[in-house]
């Protein structure tokens, strides 16, 4: 089996239950990762620009982004990240409850790296997260920044 290195992951999610599910999955995982969660798009951008309380955070290797959030939505965050020369290299997985064709199309048009609909079943959620973990943490080569 390939050796993996810990990743800095930014989760942008306004649903506390989804955050807890992902945190629980990461704790049980055999791969050690640093998961940081913010609850809206404005906080995500503050995190990425290292503003205020996020001044000392590490730049994430991977972003898990919900689309429908208060204050600043995922579409706006995705567009801003992918237009920013210093941030656009960060892969973004849109992880949302939406299965709408327009949301899928728009996410890829804004340069999302992939689009996943959150399963409602806990077992399917764990399978999806295991697939994400295996692909992004074992197979993919990410830039070291």
PDB file of N, CA, C and O in Angstrom, residues 18 21 25 95 97 99 117-130:
ATOM      1  N   UNK A  18     -23.172  17.544   9.750  1.00  0.00           N
ATOM      2  CA  UNK A  18     -22.251  17.100   8.702  1.00  0.00           C
ATOM      3  C   UNK A  18     -20.801  17.294   9.113  1.00  0.00           C
ATOM      4  O   UNK A  18     -19.943  16.466   8.814  1.00  0.00           O
ATOM      5  N   UNK A  21     -19.981  14.472  11.491  1.00  0.00           N
ATOM      6  CA  UNK A  21     -19.807  13.217  10.746  1.00  0.00           C
ATOM      7  C   UNK A  21     -18.422  13.138  10.124  1.00  0.00           C
ATOM      8  O   UNK A  21     -17.752  12.107  10.196  1.00  0.00           O
ATOM      9  N   UNK A  25     -15.337  10.636  11.026  1.00  0.00           N
ATOM     10  CA  UNK A  25     -14.697   9.809  10.009  1.00  0.00           C
ATOM     11  C   UNK A  25     -13.181  10.012  10.027  1.00  0.00           C
ATOM     12  O   UNK A  25     -12.415   9.050   9.987  1.00  0.00           O
ATOM     13  N   UNK A  95     -19.016  19.349  -2.052  1.00  0.00           N
ATOM     14  CA  UNK A  95     -19.670  18.295  -1.277  1.00  0.00           C
ATOM     15  C   UNK A  95     -20.972  18.889  -0.757  1.00  0.00           C
ATOM     16  O   UNK A  95     -20.970  19.650   0.211  1.00  0.00           O
ATOM     17  N   UNK A  97     -25.623  18.779  -0.731  1.00  0.00           N
ATOM     18  CA  UNK A  97     -26.845  17.972  -0.805  1.00  0.00           C
ATOM     19  C   UNK A  97     -27.551  18.147  -2.150  1.00  0.00           C
ATOM     20  O   UNK A  97     -28.417  17.357  -2.506  1.00  0.00           O
ATOM     21  N   UNK A  99     -28.437  17.925  -5.964  1.00  0.00           N
ATOM     22  CA  UNK A  99     -28.200  17.033  -7.095  1.00  0.00           C
ATOM     23  C   UNK A  99     -28.652  17.705  -8.394  1.00  0.00           C
ATOM     24  O   UNK A  99     -28.787  17.060  -9.422  1.00  0.00           O
ATOM     25  N   UNK A 117     -22.550  14.586  -4.334  1.00  0.00           N
ATOM     26  CA  UNK A 117     -23.770  14.811  -3.564  1.00  0.00           C
ATOM     27  C   UNK A 117     -23.682  14.006  -2.276  1.00  0.00           C
ATOM     28  O   UNK A 117     -23.366  12.810  -2.305  1.00  0.00           O
ATOM     29  N   UNK A 118     -23.958  14.655  -1.154  1.00  0.00           N
ATOM     30  CA  UNK A 118     -23.889  13.985   0.144  1.00  0.00           C
ATOM     31  C   UNK A 118     -24.958  12.903   0.221  1.00  0.00           C
ATOM     32  O   UNK A 118     -26.139  13.178   0.024  1.00  0.00           O
ATOM     33  N   UNK A 119     -24.548  11.691   0.526  1.00  0.00           N
ATOM     34  CA  UNK A 119     -25.553  10.643   0.728  1.00  0.00           C
ATOM     35  C   UNK A 119     -26.277  10.869   2.050  1.00  0.00           C
ATOM     36  O   UNK A 119     -25.712  11.395   3.003  1.00  0.00           O
ATOM     37  N   UNK A 120     -27.537  10.459   2.106  1.00  0.00           N
ATOM     38  CA  UNK A 120     -28.297  10.594   3.346  1.00  0.00           C
ATOM     39  C   UNK A 120     -28.089   9.389   4.256  1.00  0.00           C
ATOM     40  O   UNK A 120     -28.318   9.465   5.453  1.00  0.00           O
ATOM     41  N   UNK A 121     -27.615   8.304   3.695  1.00  0.00           N
ATOM     42  CA  UNK A 121     -27.366   7.075   4.446  1.00  0.00           C
ATOM     43  C   UNK A 121     -25.948   7.105   5.027  1.00  0.00           C
ATOM     44  O   UNK A 121     -24.984   7.401   4.321  1.00  0.00           O
ATOM     45  N   UNK A 122     -25.811   6.803   6.319  1.00  0.00           N
ATOM     46  CA  UNK A 122     -24.527   6.861   7.009  1.00  0.00           C
ATOM     47  C   UNK A 122     -23.492   5.920   6.385  1.00  0.00           C
ATOM     48  O   UNK A 122     -22.339   6.299   6.198  1.00  0.00           O
ATOM     49  N   UNK A 123     -23.905   4.715   6.030  1.00  0.00           N
ATOM     50  CA  UNK A 123     -22.970   3.760   5.422  1.00  0.00           C
ATOM     51  C   UNK A 123     -22.456   4.285   4.079  1.00  0.00           C
ATOM     52  O   UNK A 123     -21.269   4.193   3.779  1.00  0.00           O
ATOM     53  N   UNK A 124     -23.354   4.858   3.283  1.00  0.00           N
ATOM     54  CA  UNK A 124     -22.944   5.423   1.989  1.00  0.00           C
ATOM     55  C   UNK A 124     -22.036   6.637   2.188  1.00  0.00           C
ATOM     56  O   UNK A 124     -21.088   6.844   1.422  1.00  0.00           O
ATOM     57  N   UNK A 125     -22.296   7.415   3.234  1.00  0.00           N
ATOM     58  CA  UNK A 125     -21.438   8.554   3.539  1.00  0.00           C
ATOM     59  C   UNK A 125     -20.019   8.073   3.843  1.00  0.00           C
ATOM     60  O   UNK A 125     -19.041   8.609   3.330  1.00  0.00           O
ATOM     61  N   UNK A 126     -19.906   7.035   4.657  1.00  0.00           N
ATOM     62  CA  UNK A 126     -18.584   6.494   5.002  1.00  0.00           C
ATOM     63  C   UNK A 126     -17.888   5.917   3.773  1.00  0.00           C
ATOM     64  O   UNK A 126     -16.672   6.090   3.615  1.00  0.00           O
ATOM     65  N   UNK A 127     -18.635   5.261   2.896  1.00  0.00           N
ATOM     66  CA  UNK A 127     -18.037   4.739   1.660  1.00  0.00           C
ATOM     67  C   UNK A 127     -17.514   5.881   0.789  1.00  0.00           C
ATOM     68  O   UNK A 127     -16.423   5.798   0.232  1.00  0.00           O
ATOM     69  N   UNK A 128     -18.308   6.930   0.666  1.00  0.00           N
ATOM     70  CA  UNK A 128     -17.881   8.069  -0.139  1.00  0.00           C
ATOM     71  C   UNK A 128     -16.634   8.716   0.468  1.00  0.00           C
ATOM     72  O   UNK A 128     -15.674   9.029  -0.245  1.00  0.00           O
ATOM     73  N   UNK A 129     -16.621   8.914   1.781  1.00  0.00           N
ATOM     74  CA  UNK A 129     -15.458   9.525   2.426  1.00  0.00           C
ATOM     75  C   UNK A 129     -14.227   8.638   2.307  1.00  0.00           C
ATOM     76  O   UNK A 129     -13.114   9.139   2.123  1.00  0.00           O
ATOM     77  N   UNK A 130     -14.408   7.326   2.371  1.00  0.00           N
ATOM     78  CA  UNK A 130     -13.283   6.407   2.178  1.00  0.00           C
ATOM     79  C   UNK A 130     -12.722   6.531   0.764  1.00  0.00           C
ATOM     80  O   UNK A 130     -11.503   6.497   0.566  1.00  0.00           O
TER      81      UNK A 130
END
